[in-house]
PDB file of C-alpha atoms and ligand atoms in Angstrom:
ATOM      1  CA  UNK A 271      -8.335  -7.627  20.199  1.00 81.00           C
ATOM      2  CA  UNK A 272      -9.253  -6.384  16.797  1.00 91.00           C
ATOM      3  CA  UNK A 273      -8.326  -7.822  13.371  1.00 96.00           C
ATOM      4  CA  UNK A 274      -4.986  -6.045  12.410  1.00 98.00           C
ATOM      5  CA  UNK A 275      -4.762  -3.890   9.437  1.00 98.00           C
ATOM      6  CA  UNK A 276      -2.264  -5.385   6.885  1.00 98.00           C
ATOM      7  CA  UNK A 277       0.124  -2.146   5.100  1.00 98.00           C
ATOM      8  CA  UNK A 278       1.763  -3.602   2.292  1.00 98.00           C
ATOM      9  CA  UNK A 279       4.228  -1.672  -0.240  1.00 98.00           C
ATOM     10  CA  UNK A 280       5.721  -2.674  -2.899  1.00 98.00           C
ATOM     11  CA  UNK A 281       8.791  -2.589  -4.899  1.00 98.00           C
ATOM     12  CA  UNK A 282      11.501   0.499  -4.237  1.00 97.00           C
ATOM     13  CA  UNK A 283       9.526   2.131  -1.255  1.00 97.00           C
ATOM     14  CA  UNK A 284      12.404   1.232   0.767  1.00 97.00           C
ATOM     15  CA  UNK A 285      14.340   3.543  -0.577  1.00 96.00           C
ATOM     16  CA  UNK A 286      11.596   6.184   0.073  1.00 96.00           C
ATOM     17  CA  UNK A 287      13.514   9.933   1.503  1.00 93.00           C
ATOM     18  CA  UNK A 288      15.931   9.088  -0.198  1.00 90.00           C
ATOM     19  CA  UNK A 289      15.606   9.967  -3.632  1.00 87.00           C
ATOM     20  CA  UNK A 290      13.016  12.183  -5.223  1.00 87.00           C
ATOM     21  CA  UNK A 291      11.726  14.347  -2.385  1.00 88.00           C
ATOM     22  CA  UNK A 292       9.849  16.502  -4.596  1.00 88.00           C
ATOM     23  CA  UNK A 293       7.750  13.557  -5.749  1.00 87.00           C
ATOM     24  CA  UNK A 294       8.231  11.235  -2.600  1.00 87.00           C
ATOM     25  CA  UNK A 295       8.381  13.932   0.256  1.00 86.00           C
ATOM     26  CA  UNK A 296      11.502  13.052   2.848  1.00 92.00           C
ATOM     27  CA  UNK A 297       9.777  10.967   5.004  1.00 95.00           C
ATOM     28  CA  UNK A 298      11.567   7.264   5.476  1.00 97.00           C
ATOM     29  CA  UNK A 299       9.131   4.165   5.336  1.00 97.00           C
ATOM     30  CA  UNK A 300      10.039   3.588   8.599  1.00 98.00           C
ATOM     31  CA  UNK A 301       8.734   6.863  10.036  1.00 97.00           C
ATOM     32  CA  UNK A 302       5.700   5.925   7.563  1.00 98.00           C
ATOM     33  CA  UNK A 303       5.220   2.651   9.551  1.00 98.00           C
ATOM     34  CA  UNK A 304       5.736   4.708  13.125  1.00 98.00           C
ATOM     35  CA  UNK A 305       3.205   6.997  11.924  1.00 98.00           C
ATOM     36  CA  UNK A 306       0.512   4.355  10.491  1.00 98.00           C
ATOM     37  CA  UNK A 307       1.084   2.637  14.237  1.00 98.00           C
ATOM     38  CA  UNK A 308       0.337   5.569  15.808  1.00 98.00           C
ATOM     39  CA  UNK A 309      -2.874   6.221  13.925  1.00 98.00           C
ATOM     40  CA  UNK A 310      -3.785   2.856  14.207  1.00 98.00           C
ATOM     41  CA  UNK A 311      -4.001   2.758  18.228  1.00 97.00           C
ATOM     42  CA  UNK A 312      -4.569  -0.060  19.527  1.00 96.00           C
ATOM     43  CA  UNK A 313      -5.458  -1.718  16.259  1.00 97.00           C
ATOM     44  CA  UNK A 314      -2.615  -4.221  15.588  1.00 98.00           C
ATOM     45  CA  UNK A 315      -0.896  -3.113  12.562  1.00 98.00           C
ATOM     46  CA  UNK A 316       1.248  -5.760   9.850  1.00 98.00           C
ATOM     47  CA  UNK A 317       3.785  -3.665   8.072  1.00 98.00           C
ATOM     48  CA  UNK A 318       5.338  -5.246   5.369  1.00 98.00           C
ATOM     49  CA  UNK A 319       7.671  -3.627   1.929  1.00 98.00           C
ATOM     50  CA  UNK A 320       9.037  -6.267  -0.622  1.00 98.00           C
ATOM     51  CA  UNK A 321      10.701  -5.595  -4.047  1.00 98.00           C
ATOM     52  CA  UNK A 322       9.033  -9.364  -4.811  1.00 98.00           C
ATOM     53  CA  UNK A 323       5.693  -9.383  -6.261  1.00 98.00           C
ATOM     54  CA  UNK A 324       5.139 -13.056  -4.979  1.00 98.00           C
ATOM     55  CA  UNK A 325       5.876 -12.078  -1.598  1.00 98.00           C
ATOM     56  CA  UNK A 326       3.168  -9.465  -1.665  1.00 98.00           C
ATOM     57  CA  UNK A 327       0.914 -12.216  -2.792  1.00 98.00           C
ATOM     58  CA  UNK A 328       2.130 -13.880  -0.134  1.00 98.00           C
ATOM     59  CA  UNK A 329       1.227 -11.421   2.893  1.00 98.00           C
ATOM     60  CA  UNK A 330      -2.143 -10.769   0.701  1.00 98.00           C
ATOM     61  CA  UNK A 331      -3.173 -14.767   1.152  1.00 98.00           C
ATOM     62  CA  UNK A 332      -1.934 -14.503   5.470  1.00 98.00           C
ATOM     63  CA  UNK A 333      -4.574 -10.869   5.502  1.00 98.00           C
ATOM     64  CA  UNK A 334      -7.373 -13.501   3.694  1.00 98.00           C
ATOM     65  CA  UNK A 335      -6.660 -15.877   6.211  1.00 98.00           C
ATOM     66  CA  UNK A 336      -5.762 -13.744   9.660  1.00 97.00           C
ATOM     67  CA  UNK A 337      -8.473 -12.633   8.813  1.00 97.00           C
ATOM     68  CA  UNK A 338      -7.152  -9.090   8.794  1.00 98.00           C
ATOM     69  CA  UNK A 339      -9.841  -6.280   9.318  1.00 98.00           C
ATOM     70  CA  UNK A 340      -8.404  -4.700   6.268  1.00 98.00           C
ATOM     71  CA  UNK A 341      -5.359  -4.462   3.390  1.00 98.00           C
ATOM     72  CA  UNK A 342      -4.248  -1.295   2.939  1.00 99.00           C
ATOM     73  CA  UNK A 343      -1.721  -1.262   0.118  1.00 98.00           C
ATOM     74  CA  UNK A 344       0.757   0.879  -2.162  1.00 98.00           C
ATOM     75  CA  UNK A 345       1.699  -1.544  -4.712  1.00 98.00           C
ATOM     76  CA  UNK A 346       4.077   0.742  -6.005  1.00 98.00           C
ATOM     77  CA  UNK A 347       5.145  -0.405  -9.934  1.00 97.00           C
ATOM     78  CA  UNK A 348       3.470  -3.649  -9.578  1.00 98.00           C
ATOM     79  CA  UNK A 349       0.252  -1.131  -9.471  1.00 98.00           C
ATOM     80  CA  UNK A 350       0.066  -1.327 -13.506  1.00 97.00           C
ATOM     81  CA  UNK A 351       1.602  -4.738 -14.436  1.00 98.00           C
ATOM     82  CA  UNK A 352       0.032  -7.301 -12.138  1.00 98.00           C
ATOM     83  CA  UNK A 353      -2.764  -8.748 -12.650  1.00 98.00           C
ATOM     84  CA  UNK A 354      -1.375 -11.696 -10.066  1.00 98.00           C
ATOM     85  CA  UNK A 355      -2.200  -9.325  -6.957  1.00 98.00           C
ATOM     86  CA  UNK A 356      -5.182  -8.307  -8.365  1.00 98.00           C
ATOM     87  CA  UNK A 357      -6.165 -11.973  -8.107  1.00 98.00           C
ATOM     88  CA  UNK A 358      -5.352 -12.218  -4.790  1.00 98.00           C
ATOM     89  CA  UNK A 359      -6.885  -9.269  -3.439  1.00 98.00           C
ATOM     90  CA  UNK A 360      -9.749 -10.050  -5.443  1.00 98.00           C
ATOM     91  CA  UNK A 361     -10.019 -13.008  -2.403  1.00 98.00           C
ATOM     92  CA  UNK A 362     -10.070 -10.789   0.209  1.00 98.00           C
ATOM     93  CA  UNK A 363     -13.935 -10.150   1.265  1.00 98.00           C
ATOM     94  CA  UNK A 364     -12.770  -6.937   3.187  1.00 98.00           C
ATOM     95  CA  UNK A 365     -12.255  -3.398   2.939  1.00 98.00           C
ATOM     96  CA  UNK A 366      -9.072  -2.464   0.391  1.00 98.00           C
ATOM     97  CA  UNK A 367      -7.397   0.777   0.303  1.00 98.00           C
ATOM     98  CA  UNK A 368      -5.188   1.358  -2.422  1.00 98.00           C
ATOM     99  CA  UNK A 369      -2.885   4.016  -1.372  1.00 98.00           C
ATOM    100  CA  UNK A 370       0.079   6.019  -3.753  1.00 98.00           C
ATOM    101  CA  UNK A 371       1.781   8.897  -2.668  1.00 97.00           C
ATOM    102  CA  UNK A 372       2.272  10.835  -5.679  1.00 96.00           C
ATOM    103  CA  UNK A 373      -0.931  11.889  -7.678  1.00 96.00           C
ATOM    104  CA  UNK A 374      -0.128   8.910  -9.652  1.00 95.00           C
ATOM    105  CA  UNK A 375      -3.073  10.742 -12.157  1.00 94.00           C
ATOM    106  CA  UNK A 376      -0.592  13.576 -13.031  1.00 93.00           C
ATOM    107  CA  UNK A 377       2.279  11.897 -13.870  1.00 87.00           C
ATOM    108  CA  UNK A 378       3.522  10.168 -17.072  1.00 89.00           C
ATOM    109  CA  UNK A 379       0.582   7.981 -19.154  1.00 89.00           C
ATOM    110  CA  UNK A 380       2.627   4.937 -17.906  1.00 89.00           C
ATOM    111  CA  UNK A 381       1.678   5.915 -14.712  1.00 88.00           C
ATOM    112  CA  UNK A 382      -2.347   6.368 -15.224  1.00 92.00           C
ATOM    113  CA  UNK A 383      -4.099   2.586 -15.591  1.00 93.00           C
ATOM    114  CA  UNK A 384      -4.270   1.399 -12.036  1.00 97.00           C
ATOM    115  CA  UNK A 385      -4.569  -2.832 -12.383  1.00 98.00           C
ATOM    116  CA  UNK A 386      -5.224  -3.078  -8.516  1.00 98.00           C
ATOM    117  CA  UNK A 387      -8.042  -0.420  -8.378  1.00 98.00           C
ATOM    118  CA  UNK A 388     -10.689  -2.603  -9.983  1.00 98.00           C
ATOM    119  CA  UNK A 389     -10.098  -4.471  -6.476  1.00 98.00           C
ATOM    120  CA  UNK A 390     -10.267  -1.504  -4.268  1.00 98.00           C
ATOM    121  CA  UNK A 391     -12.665  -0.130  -1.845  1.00 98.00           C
ATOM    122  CA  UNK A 392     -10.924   3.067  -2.084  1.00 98.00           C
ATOM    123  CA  UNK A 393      -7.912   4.878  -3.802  1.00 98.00           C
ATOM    124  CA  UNK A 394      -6.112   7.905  -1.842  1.00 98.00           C
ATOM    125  CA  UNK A 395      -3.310   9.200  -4.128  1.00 97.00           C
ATOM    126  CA  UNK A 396      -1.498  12.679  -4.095  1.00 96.00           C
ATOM    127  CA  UNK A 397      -1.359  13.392  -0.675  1.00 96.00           C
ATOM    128  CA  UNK A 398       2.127  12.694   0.050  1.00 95.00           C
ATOM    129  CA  UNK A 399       3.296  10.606   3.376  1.00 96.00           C
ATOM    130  CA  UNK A 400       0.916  11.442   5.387  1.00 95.00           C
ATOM    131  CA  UNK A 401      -1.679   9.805   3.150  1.00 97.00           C
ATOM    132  CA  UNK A 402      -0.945   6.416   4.831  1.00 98.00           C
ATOM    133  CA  UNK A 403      -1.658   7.876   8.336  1.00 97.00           C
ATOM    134  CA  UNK A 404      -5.082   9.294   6.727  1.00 98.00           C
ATOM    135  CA  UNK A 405      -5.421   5.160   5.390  1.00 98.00           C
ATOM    136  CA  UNK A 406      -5.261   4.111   8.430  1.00 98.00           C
ATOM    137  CA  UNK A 407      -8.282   6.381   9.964  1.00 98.00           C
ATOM    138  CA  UNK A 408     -10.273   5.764   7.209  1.00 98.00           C
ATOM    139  CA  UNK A 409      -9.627   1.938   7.169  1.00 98.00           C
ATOM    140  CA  UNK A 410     -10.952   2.359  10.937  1.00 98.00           C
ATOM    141  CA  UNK A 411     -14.084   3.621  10.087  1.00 97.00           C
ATOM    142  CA  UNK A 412     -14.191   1.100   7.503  1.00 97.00           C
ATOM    143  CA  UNK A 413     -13.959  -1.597   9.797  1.00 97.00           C
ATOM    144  CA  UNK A 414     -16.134  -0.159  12.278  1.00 94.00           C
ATOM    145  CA  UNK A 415     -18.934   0.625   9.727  1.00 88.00           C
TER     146      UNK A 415
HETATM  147  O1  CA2 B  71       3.282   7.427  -5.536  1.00 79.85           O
HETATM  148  C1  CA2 B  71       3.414   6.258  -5.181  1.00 79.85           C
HETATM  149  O2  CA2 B  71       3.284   5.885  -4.022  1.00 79.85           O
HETATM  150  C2  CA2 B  71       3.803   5.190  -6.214  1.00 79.85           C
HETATM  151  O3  CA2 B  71       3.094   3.985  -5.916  1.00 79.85           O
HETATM  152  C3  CA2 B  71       5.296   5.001  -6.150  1.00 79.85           C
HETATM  153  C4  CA2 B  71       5.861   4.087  -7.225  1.00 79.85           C
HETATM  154  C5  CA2 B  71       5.361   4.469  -8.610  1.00 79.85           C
HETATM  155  O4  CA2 B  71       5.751   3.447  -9.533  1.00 79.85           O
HETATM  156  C6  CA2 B  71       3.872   4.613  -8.617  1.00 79.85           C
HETATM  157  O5  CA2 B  71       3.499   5.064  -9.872  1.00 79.85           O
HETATM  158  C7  CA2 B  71       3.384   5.618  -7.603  1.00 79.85           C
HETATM  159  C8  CA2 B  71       7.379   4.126  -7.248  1.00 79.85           C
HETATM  160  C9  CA2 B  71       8.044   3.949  -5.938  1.00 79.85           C
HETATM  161  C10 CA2 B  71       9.483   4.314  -6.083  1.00 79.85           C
HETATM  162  O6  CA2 B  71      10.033   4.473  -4.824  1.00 79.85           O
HETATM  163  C11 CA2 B  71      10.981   5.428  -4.661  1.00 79.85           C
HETATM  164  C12 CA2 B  71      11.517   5.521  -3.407  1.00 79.85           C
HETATM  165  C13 CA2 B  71      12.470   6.471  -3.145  1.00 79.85           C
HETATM  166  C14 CA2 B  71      12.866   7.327  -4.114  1.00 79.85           C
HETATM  167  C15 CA2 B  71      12.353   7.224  -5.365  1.00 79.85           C
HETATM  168  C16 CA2 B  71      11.392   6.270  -5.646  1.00 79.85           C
END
């Protein structure tokens, strides 16, 4: 079986369709996680939303030591203030997607210095909901390269 492909979010993305839509789109983060399964196949997938940074760190150390094939991750507002998953992420030796949904670019100057990105393979950003499902193919080919 391959190595799963950990999907971590952070703080408030429970809440996602609820509040927002034009920013957020009305898509739940449960019908995220159905469609990151699908697109996954038979790749196991590890789903996991926290408003806790330490639990994040948490699920980051259990990807290093799975191992997981790869950490895809929308750290949400702990994106620009922690330098604690940076560390950790910094530990993992394998492909790292950071994912957000808005065009986090766009938005308010608060919004622009990434922390987490100086650990990522990647950044997808912008592309709504459906950018997770288009993390997940690319974090296949990833794996595969
Ligand atoms: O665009 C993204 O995915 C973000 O990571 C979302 C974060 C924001 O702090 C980042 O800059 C960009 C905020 C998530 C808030 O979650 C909500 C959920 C439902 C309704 C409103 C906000």
């Amino acid at each position: 079986m391959a190595n799963p492909i950990y999907i971590l979010n952070g703080p408030n993305l429970n809440r996602l369709g609820t509040r927002e839509p034009e920013i957020y789109g009305h898509t739940t983060l449960a019908q995220v996680e159905a469609m990151c399964r699908e697109a996954a196949g038979s790749t196991p997938v590890e789903f996991h939303q926290s408003n806790r940074e330490y639990e994040i760190i948490e699920w980051v150390h259990e990807a290093i030591d799975a191992p997981a094939g790869g950490i895809i991750i929308n750290p949400a507002a702990f994106t620009f203030t922690s330098i604690a998953i940076l560390d950790a992420l910094k530990m993992f030796p394998g492909p790292i997607i950071e994912l957000h949904i808005s065009n986090i670019h766009r938005r308010d100057a608060i919004y622009h210095n990434s922390l987490v990105s100086k650990a990522a393979t990647a950044v997808i950003a912008g592309l709504g909901p459906s950018g997770y499902k288009m993390a997940v193919g690319a974090m296949k080919d990833l794996i595969s390269a």
